Coordinates of C-alpha atoms in Angstrom, one line a residue:
Chain A
M1 CA -15.6 24.7 -21.4
L2 CA -14.4 21.2 -21.9
D3 CA -14.6 21.4 -25.7
S4 CA -12.5 24.6 -25.8
L5 CA -9.6 23.3 -23.6
L6 CA -7.1 23.4 -26.4
A7 CA -8.0 26.9 -27.5
L8 CA -5.7 28.4 -24.9
G9 CA -2.6 26.4 -25.8
G10 CA 0.1 25.6 -23.4
L11 CA 0.2 22.5 -21.2
V12 CA -3.1 20.8 -20.4
L13 CA -2.9 18.2 -17.6
L14 CA -5.4 15.4 -17.6
R15 CA -5.3 14.0 -14.1
D16 CA -7.1 10.6 -13.8
S17 CA -7.3 7.8 -11.4
V18 CA -7.8 4.0 -11.4
E19 CA -11.6 4.5 -11.0
W20 CA -12.0 7.2 -13.6
E21 CA -9.6 6.7 -16.5
G22 CA -8.6 9.5 -18.7
R23 CA -7.4 7.9 -21.9
S24 CA -10.9 8.2 -23.5
L25 CA -10.9 11.9 -22.9
L26 CA -7.4 12.2 -24.2
K27 CA -8.5 10.4 -27.4
A28 CA -11.6 12.6 -27.7
L29 CA -9.5 15.8 -27.5
V30 CA -7.0 14.4 -30.0
K31 CA -9.9 13.7 -32.4
K32 CA -11.2 17.2 -31.9
S33 CA -7.8 18.6 -32.7
A34 CA -7.3 16.5 -35.8
L35 CA -10.8 17.5 -37.1
C36 CA -9.8 21.2 -36.6
G37 CA -7.0 20.7 -39.0
E38 CA -4.2 20.9 -36.5
Q39 CA -1.1 18.8 -36.6
V40 CA -1.3 16.1 -34.0
H41 CA 1.7 14.2 -32.6
I42 CA 1.2 11.3 -30.2
L43 CA 4.0 10.1 -27.9
G44 CA 2.8 6.6 -27.2
C45 CA 4.5 5.0 -24.2
E46 CA 1.9 3.2 -22.3
V47 CA -0.3 1.5 -24.8
S48 CA 0.5 0.0 -28.2
E49 CA -0.2 2.0 -31.4
E50 CA -3.0 -0.4 -32.4
E51 CA -4.7 0.1 -29.1
F52 CA -4.4 3.9 -29.3
R53 CA -5.7 4.1 -32.8
E54 CA -8.6 1.7 -32.1
G55 CA -11.9 3.5 -32.4
F56 CA -10.7 6.3 -34.7
D57 CA -11.9 6.2 -38.3
S58 CA -9.3 6.2 -41.0
D59 CA -9.6 9.9 -41.7
I60 CA -8.5 10.7 -38.2
N61 CA -5.8 8.0 -38.2
N62 CA -4.2 9.4 -41.3
R63 CA -3.8 12.8 -39.6
L64 CA -2.1 11.4 -36.5
V65 CA 1.7 11.3 -36.3
Y66 CA 2.5 8.5 -33.9
H67 CA 5.8 8.1 -32.2
D68 CA 5.9 4.6 -30.8
F69 CA 7.8 4.2 -27.6
F70 CA 5.8 1.3 -26.4
R71 CA 7.5 -1.6 -28.2
D72 CA 11.0 -1.1 -27.0
P73 CA 11.4 2.1 -24.9
L74 CA 14.6 1.0 -23.1
N75 CA 16.2 -0.5 -26.2
W76 CA 16.4 -4.0 -24.7
S77 CA 16.2 -5.6 -28.1
K78 CA 19.3 -3.7 -29.2
T79 CA 18.0 -3.1 -32.7
E80 CA 18.5 0.6 -32.6
E81 CA 15.1 1.1 -34.2
A82 CA 14.0 3.4 -31.5
F83 CA 14.2 7.1 -31.8
P84 CA 17.6 8.2 -30.5
G85 CA 17.2 9.9 -27.3
G86 CA 13.9 8.2 -26.5
P87 CA 10.7 10.1 -25.8
L88 CA 12.6 13.1 -24.4
G89 CA 14.6 13.4 -27.6
A90 CA 11.4 13.4 -29.6
L91 CA 10.0 16.1 -27.4
R92 CA 13.1 18.3 -27.8
A93 CA 12.9 17.9 -31.5
M94 CA 9.4 19.3 -31.4
C95 CA 10.8 22.5 -29.8
K96 CA 12.6 23.4 -33.0
R97 CA 9.6 23.7 -35.3
T98 CA 9.1 26.7 -37.5
D99 CA 5.8 26.3 -39.3
P100 CA 2.8 28.4 -38.4
V101 CA 0.3 25.5 -38.3
P102 CA -1.1 25.0 -34.7
V103 CA 0.1 21.7 -33.3
T104 CA -1.2 19.5 -30.5
I105 CA 1.1 17.0 -28.8
A106 CA -0.5 14.3 -26.8
L107 CA 1.7 12.5 -24.1
D108 CA 0.4 9.0 -23.3
S109 CA 1.4 9.1 -20.6
L110 CA 3.1 11.9 -18.7
S111 CA 3.2 9.5 -15.7
W112 CA 5.3 7.1 -17.7
L113 CA 7.8 9.8 -18.4
L114 CA 7.8 11.2 -14.9
L115 CA 8.6 7.8 -13.4
R116 CA 11.6 7.3 -15.5
L117 CA 13.0 10.8 -16.1
P118 CA 14.1 13.4 -13.6
C119 CA 11.3 15.8 -12.8
T120 CA 13.3 18.9 -13.4
T121 CA 14.5 17.8 -16.9
L122 CA 10.9 16.9 -17.8
C123 CA 9.6 20.2 -16.6
Q124 CA 12.2 22.1 -18.5
V125 CA 11.4 20.3 -21.8
L126 CA 7.7 20.7 -21.3
H127 CA 8.1 24.4 -20.6
A128 CA 10.2 24.8 -23.7
V129 CA 7.7 22.9 -25.9
S130 CA 4.6 24.5 -24.6
H131 CA 5.9 28.1 -24.6
Q132 CA 7.5 28.3 -28.1
D133 CA 4.7 30.4 -29.4
S134 CA 5.3 33.1 -26.9
C135 CA 9.0 33.7 -27.4
P136 CA 9.6 37.5 -27.7
G137 CA 11.7 38.8 -30.5
D138 CA 10.8 36.0 -32.9
S139 CA 9.9 37.4 -36.2
S140 CA 8.3 34.3 -37.7
S141 CA 4.9 33.5 -36.1
V142 CA 5.0 30.0 -34.8
G143 CA 1.7 28.3 -34.5
K144 CA 0.0 27.7 -31.2
V145 CA 1.2 24.7 -29.3
S146 CA -0.9 22.6 -27.0
V147 CA 0.5 19.8 -25.0
L148 CA -1.9 17.3 -23.5
G149 CA -0.4 15.2 -20.7
L150 CA -2.2 12.2 -19.2
L151 CA -1.2 12.0 -15.5
H152 CA -2.1 9.2 -13.2
E153 CA -2.5 10.9 -9.9
E154 CA -1.9 8.0 -7.5
L155 CA 1.6 7.3 -8.9
H156 CA 3.4 10.4 -7.9
G157 CA 4.0 12.4 -4.7
P158 CA 2.8 15.9 -4.2
G159 CA 6.1 17.4 -5.3
P160 CA 6.3 16.4 -8.9
V161 CA 2.5 16.8 -9.3
G162 CA 2.8 20.3 -7.9
A163 CA 5.6 21.2 -10.2
L164 CA 3.7 20.0 -13.3
S165 CA 0.6 21.8 -12.0
S166 CA 2.4 25.1 -11.8
L167 CA 3.6 24.7 -15.4
A168 CA 0.1 23.9 -16.7
Q169 CA -2.2 26.4 -18.2
T170 CA -5.2 24.1 -17.6
E171 CA -5.7 21.2 -15.3
V172 CA -8.6 18.8 -15.7
T173 CA -9.2 16.4 -12.8
L174 CA -11.5 13.5 -13.7
G175 CA -13.9 12.1 -11.2
G176 CA -17.5 11.2 -11.1
T177 CA -20.4 9.8 -9.2
M178 CA -22.9 7.0 -9.8
G179 CA -21.6 6.1 -13.2
Q180 CA -21.4 9.6 -14.5
A181 CA -18.0 11.1 -15.3
S182 CA -17.1 14.7 -14.4
A183 CA -14.2 16.9 -15.2
H184 CA -13.1 19.6 -12.8
I185 CA -11.4 22.2 -15.0
L186 CA -9.0 24.8 -13.5
C187 CA -7.9 27.3 -16.0
R188 CA -5.1 29.8 -15.5
R189 CA -5.0 32.6 -18.0
P190 CA -2.1 35.0 -18.0
R191 CA -2.8 38.1 -15.9
Q192 CA -6.2 36.9 -14.9
R193 CA -7.7 35.1 -12.0
P194 CA -7.8 31.3 -12.3
T195 CA -11.3 30.0 -13.1
D196 CA -12.7 26.7 -12.2
Q197 CA -15.7 24.8 -13.3
T198 CA -17.1 21.3 -13.2
Q199 CA -18.5 19.7 -16.3
W200 CA -20.3 16.4 -16.6
F201 CA -19.6 14.5 -19.8
S202 CA -19.5 11.2 -21.5
I203 CA -17.5 9.9 -24.4
L204 CA -19.4 8.3 -27.2
P205 CA -18.2 5.2 -29.0
D206 CA -16.6 7.2 -31.8
F207 CA -14.7 9.3 -29.2
S208 CA -16.7 12.4 -29.6
L209 CA -17.4 14.4 -26.5
D210 CA -21.0 14.6 -25.2
L211 CA -21.5 17.3 -22.6
Q212 CA -24.2 16.7 -20.0
E213 CA -26.1 18.4 -17.2
G214 CA -25.3 16.2 -14.4
P215 CA -26.6 13.1 -12.6
S216 CA -30.4 12.8 -12.6
V217 CA -32.3 14.9 -10.0
E218 CA -34.3 12.1 -8.4
S219 CA -31.2 10.3 -7.3
Q220 CA -30.0 13.1 -5.2
P221 CA -29.9 12.4 -1.5
Y222 CA -31.5 15.7 -0.3
S223 CA -35.3 15.5 0.7
D224 CA -38.0 17.3 -1.2
P225 CA -38.9 20.7 0.5
H226 CA -42.6 20.2 -0.3
I227 CA -42.9 17.3 2.1
P228 CA -44.1 18.7 5.5
P229 CA -41.9 18.0 8.5
V230 CA -43.0 15.1 10.6
D231 CA -44.4 16.1 14.1
P232 CA -42.5 13.9 16.6
T233 CA -45.1 14.5 19.4
T234 CA -47.9 12.5 17.7
H235 CA -48.4 8.8 18.6
L236 CA -46.5 8.8 21.8
T237 CA -47.1 6.2 24.5
F238 CA -46.8 8.7 27.3
N239 CA -48.4 12.1 28.2
L240 CA -46.5 15.2 27.5
H241 CA -49.2 17.7 28.6
L242 CA -51.3 18.1 31.7
S243 CA -55.1 18.3 31.8
K244 CA -56.8 21.2 33.8
K245 CA -57.6 19.0 36.8
E246 CA -54.1 17.6 36.9
R247 CA -52.6 21.1 36.8
E248 CA -54.9 22.3 39.7
A249 CA -54.0 19.3 41.8
R250 CA -50.3 19.9 41.1
D251 CA -50.6 23.6 42.1
S252 CA -52.4 22.8 45.4
L253 CA -49.9 20.3 46.5
I254 CA -47.9 21.2 49.7
L255 CA -44.4 20.2 49.6
P256 CA -43.3 18.2 52.7
F257 CA -40.3 20.3 53.8
Q258 CA -41.6 23.7 52.7
F259 CA -43.0 25.6 55.7
S260 CA -44.9 28.7 55.1
S261 CA -44.3 31.8 57.2
E262 CA -47.8 31.8 58.8
N263 CA -47.9 29.7 61.9
T264 CA -51.1 27.8 61.2
K265 CA -51.8 24.8 63.4
S266 CA -51.5 22.4 60.5
S267 CA -48.1 23.6 59.5
L268 CA -46.9 23.5 63.2
L269 CA -48.1 20.0 63.6
R270 CA -46.4 19.0 60.4
Q271 CA -43.2 20.6 61.6
Q272 CA -43.3 18.7 64.8
A273 CA -44.1 15.5 63.1
L274 CA -41.2 15.8 60.8
L275 CA -38.5 17.2 63.1
R276 CA -39.3 15.7 66.4
P277 CA -41.0 12.3 66.1
R278 CA -42.8 11.1 69.2
P279 CA -41.5 8.1 70.9
G280 CA -44.7 6.1 70.1
Q281 CA -44.3 6.8 66.5
A282 CA -40.8 5.6 66.2
T283 CA -40.7 2.3 64.4
S284 CA -37.0 1.7 64.6
H285 CA -34.4 1.8 67.3
I286 CA -30.7 2.4 67.1
F287 CA -28.5 0.6 69.5
Y288 CA -25.2 2.3 69.8
E289 CA -22.3 0.9 71.8
P290 CA -19.6 3.6 72.0
D291 CA -16.0 2.6 71.5
A292 CA -13.3 3.4 74.0
Y293 CA -11.9 6.3 72.0
D294 CA -15.3 7.8 71.1
D295 CA -15.9 11.3 72.2
L296 CA -19.6 11.6 72.9
D297 CA -21.1 15.0 73.1
Q298 CA -24.5 15.1 74.7
E299 CA -25.4 18.4 73.1
D300 CA -27.8 18.4 70.3
P301 CA -26.0 20.0 67.3
D302 CA -29.4 21.3 66.0
D303 CA -30.1 23.5 69.1
D304 CA -28.8 26.6 67.5
L305 CA -31.1 26.3 64.5
D306 CA -34.0 28.7 64.9
I307 CA -37.0 26.7 63.6
Chain R
M1 CA -10.7 -23.5 -12.0
F2 CA -13.7 -22.4 -10.0
V3 CA -16.8 -22.6 -12.0
E4 CA -18.6 -20.0 -9.9
L5 CA -15.8 -17.5 -10.5
N6 CA -16.0 -18.2 -14.3
N7 CA -19.7 -17.3 -14.1
L8 CA -19.0 -14.1 -12.2
L9 CA -16.4 -13.1 -14.8
N10 CA -18.6 -14.3 -17.6
T11 CA -15.9 -16.4 -19.2
T12 CA -15.2 -20.0 -20.0
P13 CA -11.9 -21.6 -21.1
D14 CA -13.0 -21.8 -24.7
R15 CA -14.1 -18.3 -25.1
A16 CA -11.9 -16.2 -23.0
E17 CA -10.8 -12.7 -24.1
Q18 CA -7.3 -12.3 -25.5
G19 CA -4.7 -9.6 -25.1
K20 CA -5.7 -8.8 -21.6
L21 CA -3.7 -8.1 -18.4
T22 CA -5.4 -9.3 -15.3
L23 CA -4.2 -7.9 -12.0
L24 CA -4.8 -9.9 -8.8
C25 CA -4.3 -8.2 -5.5
D26 CA -4.9 -9.2 -2.0
A27 CA -5.2 -7.1 1.2
K28 CA -5.2 -8.6 4.6
T29 CA -5.9 -12.1 3.2
D30 CA -4.3 -14.7 1.0
G31 CA -5.3 -14.3 -2.7
S32 CA -3.3 -17.3 -3.9
F33 CA -6.6 -19.2 -4.7
L34 CA -7.0 -16.8 -7.6
V35 CA -3.6 -17.8 -9.0
H36 CA -4.6 -21.5 -8.8
H37 CA -7.8 -20.7 -10.5
F38 CA -6.1 -18.9 -13.5
L39 CA -3.4 -21.6 -13.8
S40 CA -6.0 -24.4 -14.1
F41 CA -8.2 -22.2 -16.3
Y42 CA -5.6 -21.5 -18.9
L43 CA -4.2 -25.1 -18.9
K44 CA -7.7 -26.3 -19.6
A45 CA -8.0 -23.7 -22.3
N46 CA -5.1 -25.4 -24.0
C47 CA -2.8 -22.4 -23.8
K48 CA 0.9 -22.3 -23.6
V49 CA 1.6 -21.1 -20.0
C50 CA 4.8 -19.6 -18.7
F51 CA 4.5 -19.6 -14.9
V52 CA 7.1 -17.5 -12.9
A53 CA 6.5 -19.0 -9.5
L54 CA 8.6 -17.1 -6.9
I55 CA 6.6 -18.0 -3.8
Q56 CA 5.9 -21.7 -3.6
S57 CA 7.4 -24.9 -4.9
F58 CA 6.3 -26.8 -7.9
S59 CA 4.8 -29.6 -5.8
H60 CA 2.6 -27.1 -4.0
Y61 CA 1.0 -25.9 -7.2
S62 CA 0.9 -29.5 -8.5
I63 CA -1.1 -30.7 -5.5
V64 CA -3.6 -27.9 -5.7
G65 CA -3.8 -28.3 -9.4
Q66 CA -4.7 -32.0 -9.0
K67 CA -7.7 -31.0 -6.8
L68 CA -8.8 -28.6 -9.6
G69 CA -8.4 -31.3 -12.3
V70 CA -5.1 -30.4 -14.0
S71 CA -1.9 -32.2 -13.9
L72 CA 1.1 -29.8 -13.8
T73 CA 3.6 -32.6 -14.2
M74 CA 2.0 -33.8 -17.4
A75 CA 1.6 -30.3 -18.7
R76 CA 5.3 -29.7 -18.2
E77 CA 6.3 -32.9 -19.8
R78 CA 4.3 -32.2 -23.0
G79 CA 5.6 -28.7 -23.2
Q80 CA 2.4 -26.9 -22.4
L81 CA 3.8 -25.5 -19.2
V82 CA 7.1 -23.7 -18.7
F83 CA 7.7 -23.5 -14.9
L84 CA 10.3 -21.2 -13.4
E85 CA 10.6 -22.4 -9.8
G86 CA 12.0 -19.4 -8.1
L87 CA 12.9 -21.0 -4.8
K88 CA 15.1 -23.6 -6.4
S89 CA 16.7 -21.5 -9.1
A90 CA 17.6 -18.8 -6.6
V91 CA 19.9 -21.3 -4.9
D92 CA 21.4 -22.2 -8.3
V93 CA 22.2 -18.6 -9.1
V94 CA 24.1 -18.0 -5.9
F95 CA 25.9 -21.3 -5.6
Q96 CA 26.7 -22.4 -9.1
A97 CA 28.6 -20.7 -11.8
Q98 CA 26.4 -19.8 -14.7
K99 CA 27.6 -19.4 -18.3
E100 CA 24.6 -17.6 -19.7
P101 CA 22.6 -15.1 -17.8
H102 CA 20.1 -16.7 -15.4
P103 CA 16.6 -15.3 -15.2
L104 CA 17.1 -14.5 -11.6
Q105 CA 20.5 -12.9 -12.3
F106 CA 19.6 -9.8 -10.3
L107 CA 20.1 -11.7 -7.1
R108 CA 23.8 -12.0 -7.8
E109 CA 24.5 -8.5 -8.8
A110 CA 24.9 -5.7 -6.3
N111 CA 23.1 -3.0 -8.2
A112 CA 21.1 -4.9 -10.9
G113 CA 19.1 -2.2 -12.6
N114 CA 16.6 -4.3 -14.5
L115 CA 14.9 -7.6 -15.0
K116 CA 16.0 -8.0 -18.6
P117 CA 17.2 -11.6 -18.1
L118 CA 13.8 -12.6 -16.7
F119 CA 12.1 -11.0 -19.6
E120 CA 14.4 -12.9 -22.0
F121 CA 13.4 -16.1 -20.3
V122 CA 9.7 -15.3 -20.6
R123 CA 10.1 -14.4 -24.3
E124 CA 12.0 -17.5 -25.0
A125 CA 9.5 -19.7 -23.2
L126 CA 6.5 -18.3 -25.0
K127 CA 8.1 -18.0 -28.4
P128 CA 6.2 -20.1 -30.9
V129 CA 7.9 -23.4 -31.6
D130 CA 8.3 -24.2 -35.3
S131 CA 6.8 -27.7 -35.1
G132 CA 4.6 -27.4 -38.1
E133 CA 1.2 -27.4 -36.4
A134 CA -0.5 -25.1 -33.9
R135 CA -0.7 -27.1 -30.7
W136 CA -1.6 -24.3 -28.3
T137 CA -4.2 -21.6 -28.6
Y138 CA -2.4 -18.6 -27.2
P139 CA 0.4 -17.8 -24.8
V140 CA -0.2 -16.8 -21.2
L141 CA 2.2 -15.4 -18.6
L142 CA 1.5 -15.9 -14.9
V143 CA 3.5 -14.4 -12.2
D144 CA 3.2 -15.2 -8.5
D145 CA 4.0 -12.7 -7.2
L146 CA 5.5 -9.4 -8.1
S147 CA 5.8 -7.9 -4.5
V148 CA 8.5 -10.4 -3.7
L149 CA 10.7 -8.8 -6.4
L150 CA 10.5 -5.6 -4.5
S151 CA 11.6 -7.3 -1.4
L152 CA 14.5 -8.8 -3.3
G153 CA 15.8 -5.4 -4.1
M154 CA 14.3 -4.4 -7.4
G155 CA 12.8 -0.9 -7.7
A156 CA 9.1 -0.4 -8.5
V157 CA 10.0 1.2 -11.9
A158 CA 12.2 -1.8 -12.8
V159 CA 9.3 -4.2 -12.1
L160 CA 7.0 -1.9 -14.1
D161 CA 9.5 -2.0 -17.0
F162 CA 9.5 -5.8 -16.9
I163 CA 5.7 -6.0 -17.0
H164 CA 5.8 -3.3 -19.8
Y165 CA 8.1 -5.4 -22.0
C166 CA 6.1 -8.6 -21.2
R167 CA 2.9 -6.8 -22.2
A168 CA 4.5 -5.6 -25.4
T169 CA 5.7 -9.1 -26.2
V170 CA 3.0 -11.4 -24.9
C171 CA -0.1 -9.3 -25.5
W172 CA 0.9 -7.7 -28.8
E173 CA 4.0 -8.9 -30.6
L174 CA 3.4 -12.6 -30.6
K175 CA 0.2 -12.2 -32.5
A176 CA 2.3 -11.4 -35.6
S177 CA 3.4 -15.0 -35.6
I178 CA 1.4 -17.3 -37.9
L179 CA 1.3 -20.0 -35.2
Y180 CA -0.3 -17.8 -32.6
L181 CA -3.3 -16.2 -34.3
M182 CA -4.5 -14.6 -31.1
Q183 CA -2.9 -12.3 -28.6
G184 CA -1.7 -13.6 -25.3
N185 CA -2.9 -12.9 -21.8
M186 CA -1.1 -12.0 -18.6
V187 CA -2.0 -12.5 -15.0
V188 CA 0.1 -11.1 -12.2
L189 CA -0.4 -11.0 -8.4
V190 CA 0.6 -8.1 -6.2
H191 CA 0.1 -7.8 -2.5
D192 CA -1.4 -4.7 -1.1
S193 CA 0.4 -3.7 2.0
G194 CA -2.6 -1.7 3.2
D195 CA -1.6 0.2 6.4
A196 CA 2.1 -0.3 6.1
E197 CA 3.6 2.7 4.4
D198 CA 5.3 0.9 1.5
E199 CA 5.6 3.6 -1.3
E200 CA 7.3 1.3 -3.8
N201 CA 4.6 -1.3 -3.5
D202 CA 1.9 1.4 -3.9
I203 CA 3.6 2.7 -7.0
L204 CA 3.7 -0.8 -8.4
L205 CA 0.1 -1.6 -7.5
N206 CA -1.2 1.7 -8.9
G207 CA 0.9 1.6 -12.0
L208 CA -0.3 -1.9 -12.8
S209 CA -3.9 -1.0 -12.0
H210 CA -3.8 1.7 -14.7
Q211 CA -2.5 -0.8 -17.2
S212 CA -4.9 -3.7 -16.3
H213 CA -8.1 -4.6 -18.1
L214 CA -9.5 -6.6 -15.1
I215 CA -8.6 -6.1 -11.4
L216 CA -9.6 -8.8 -8.9
R217 CA -9.1 -7.7 -5.4
A218 CA -9.4 -10.2 -2.5
E219 CA -9.9 -8.5 0.8
G220 CA -10.2 -9.8 4.3
L221 CA -13.4 -8.8 6.1
A222 CA -13.2 -5.5 7.9
T223 CA -14.6 -7.1 11.1
G224 CA -12.0 -9.8 11.2
F225 CA -11.7 -13.6 10.7
C226 CA -14.9 -15.6 10.1
R227 CA -15.3 -19.3 9.7
D228 CA -18.0 -19.2 7.1
V229 CA -16.9 -16.2 5.1
H230 CA -13.2 -16.0 4.2
G231 CA -13.2 -12.7 2.6
Q232 CA -14.7 -10.6 -0.2
L233 CA -13.7 -10.2 -3.8
R234 CA -14.0 -6.9 -5.7
I235 CA -14.1 -7.2 -9.5
L236 CA -13.3 -4.1 -11.5
W237 CA -13.4 -4.0 -15.3
R238 CA -11.3 -1.3 -16.8
R239 CA -10.3 -0.1 -20.3
P240 CA -13.2 -1.4 -22.3
S241 CA -12.5 -1.1 -26.0
Q242 CA -15.7 0.9 -26.4
P243 CA -15.8 3.9 -24.0
A244 CA -19.6 3.9 -24.0
V245 CA -19.7 0.7 -22.0
H246 CA -21.1 1.5 -18.6
R247 CA -18.2 2.7 -16.5
D248 CA -19.4 1.6 -13.1
Q249 CA -18.3 -2.0 -13.7
S250 CA -17.4 -2.9 -10.2
F251 CA -18.9 -5.8 -8.2
T252 CA -18.2 -7.1 -4.8
Y253 CA -18.9 -10.7 -3.7
Q254 CA -18.0 -12.6 -0.5
Y255 CA -16.5 -16.0 -0.8
K256 CA -15.7 -19.2 1.2
I257 CA -12.8 -21.5 0.2
Q258 CA -13.6 -25.1 0.3
D259 CA -11.5 -28.1 -0.4
K260 CA -11.9 -28.3 -4.1
S261 CA -13.9 -25.2 -4.9
V262 CA -14.7 -21.7 -3.9
S263 CA -18.3 -20.6 -3.4
F264 CA -19.3 -17.0 -4.0
F265 CA -22.3 -15.1 -2.8
A266 CA -23.6 -11.6 -2.5
K267 CA -22.6 -9.6 0.6
G268 CA -24.5 -10.8 3.7
M269 CA -26.0 -13.8 1.8
S270 CA -23.7 -16.5 3.1
P271 CA -25.6 -19.8 3.5
A272 CA -24.4 -20.0 7.1
V273 CA -26.2 -16.9 8.1
L274 CA -29.4 -17.2 6.1

């Protein structure tokens, strides 16, 4: 799906981050567009023209129409060389096309514009540019317009990003793992449910797109299901089970304070021994000196127990 | 310059890359040792250096420079180093009447929108002098540091614009001159506020991260202060000219700052604990 991103037209957001940069993908999509015979306009604000054109062969470079807003975007040199109206003026001028050739406009970067222009103005212009081909009542058929915007996610709050996201037909979020880049593509077709898909890819030195399957299987952290689970009860230093003799001994054990209902002599003797120890057996004496306010009761409190 | 850091970055003064923006950032520790490293590195590489020093005085950098084997005083006298001492010139702006715009003019104005006078100063400083022979290899701009400009009232976008224009001039435009055959470099320091919710600083840091070719991030240890390991350094290479170069170019080393050098070692391999 990554190679057919521009087929839909409209605004395509490329959301990148510091770890996973998106300019290579932008250049790869620009190259694809140029090779398809579309008109390609680049609004270069973040990098110089030489740096953007680096890596493209001369055939591609001749097809790119580059609008340079890197050298003097704020007109500090006062030479009036810059396009009047700045990058926004250039975008507005592209709204007024009339030829049927499909066109791709690459914004490098949309973040640069969003930091310096009001969000609402930018959204209005982007909407006007990307929806020119669907104007009703227009007799001449204007070619499909695709706008590729490079957006650095960390620079903006959720408000502006959400506004741009709602304008976009397609959103590509770049990420990756273990040196392998991935693109999460969210596609909104009109009158259909949005579809999303993750595509692993890499960009070759000549900026062509190489679609891949994903990170190699043996590096996944999940364990192999063919390995039998380890039995934790082997090699223990203590006994978890009882032998037959030990079980019999345990069953025949008489608990000290459990008296059976039959009044056998042995159980009666045991009761007496436990509950009423004979004076000769006592090995300890308690010497009690009552205080003045002690209330001694000579009754045995256990007399009412029927044992 | 620290030889071990040169080895980690795979560079030496005579074969450093040109046209690059290096971002230094520090979080929960002091990353100024990186500024001293790059200052002495580029002076030894025989570059023309414009140093916008807003944090410390000239004598501070000079004393550290002497430990690293460069003399800032001599470099300034022979024209190799153009030093803007922010602490002293700030006083001049406020207390003396200036005829032409001062680089730190924004301190005087109530709602100064941009850093254009500072950019003009940098451009003037690094402009090739028509002396008939090429004395210096390439121009370098060093800024210590950009976060203080935010504290002085500039917006993050204004500082980003200043860096944008510096990049356009130092890294690209000056190569058109016959005296400077190579593009210039830039090194800037930004503090990372970390937990403190400083949105302007985050915009500045992230915006510069996207434009940088090399990011050196000095972080304090998560477990706190240690006598033998002063912090860890994350090195991230970005924007290689060939996209097929392996993307996962991020390394982390721990370091200890000594009197005249900094030693680097892999995590957990400090000589003190082995």
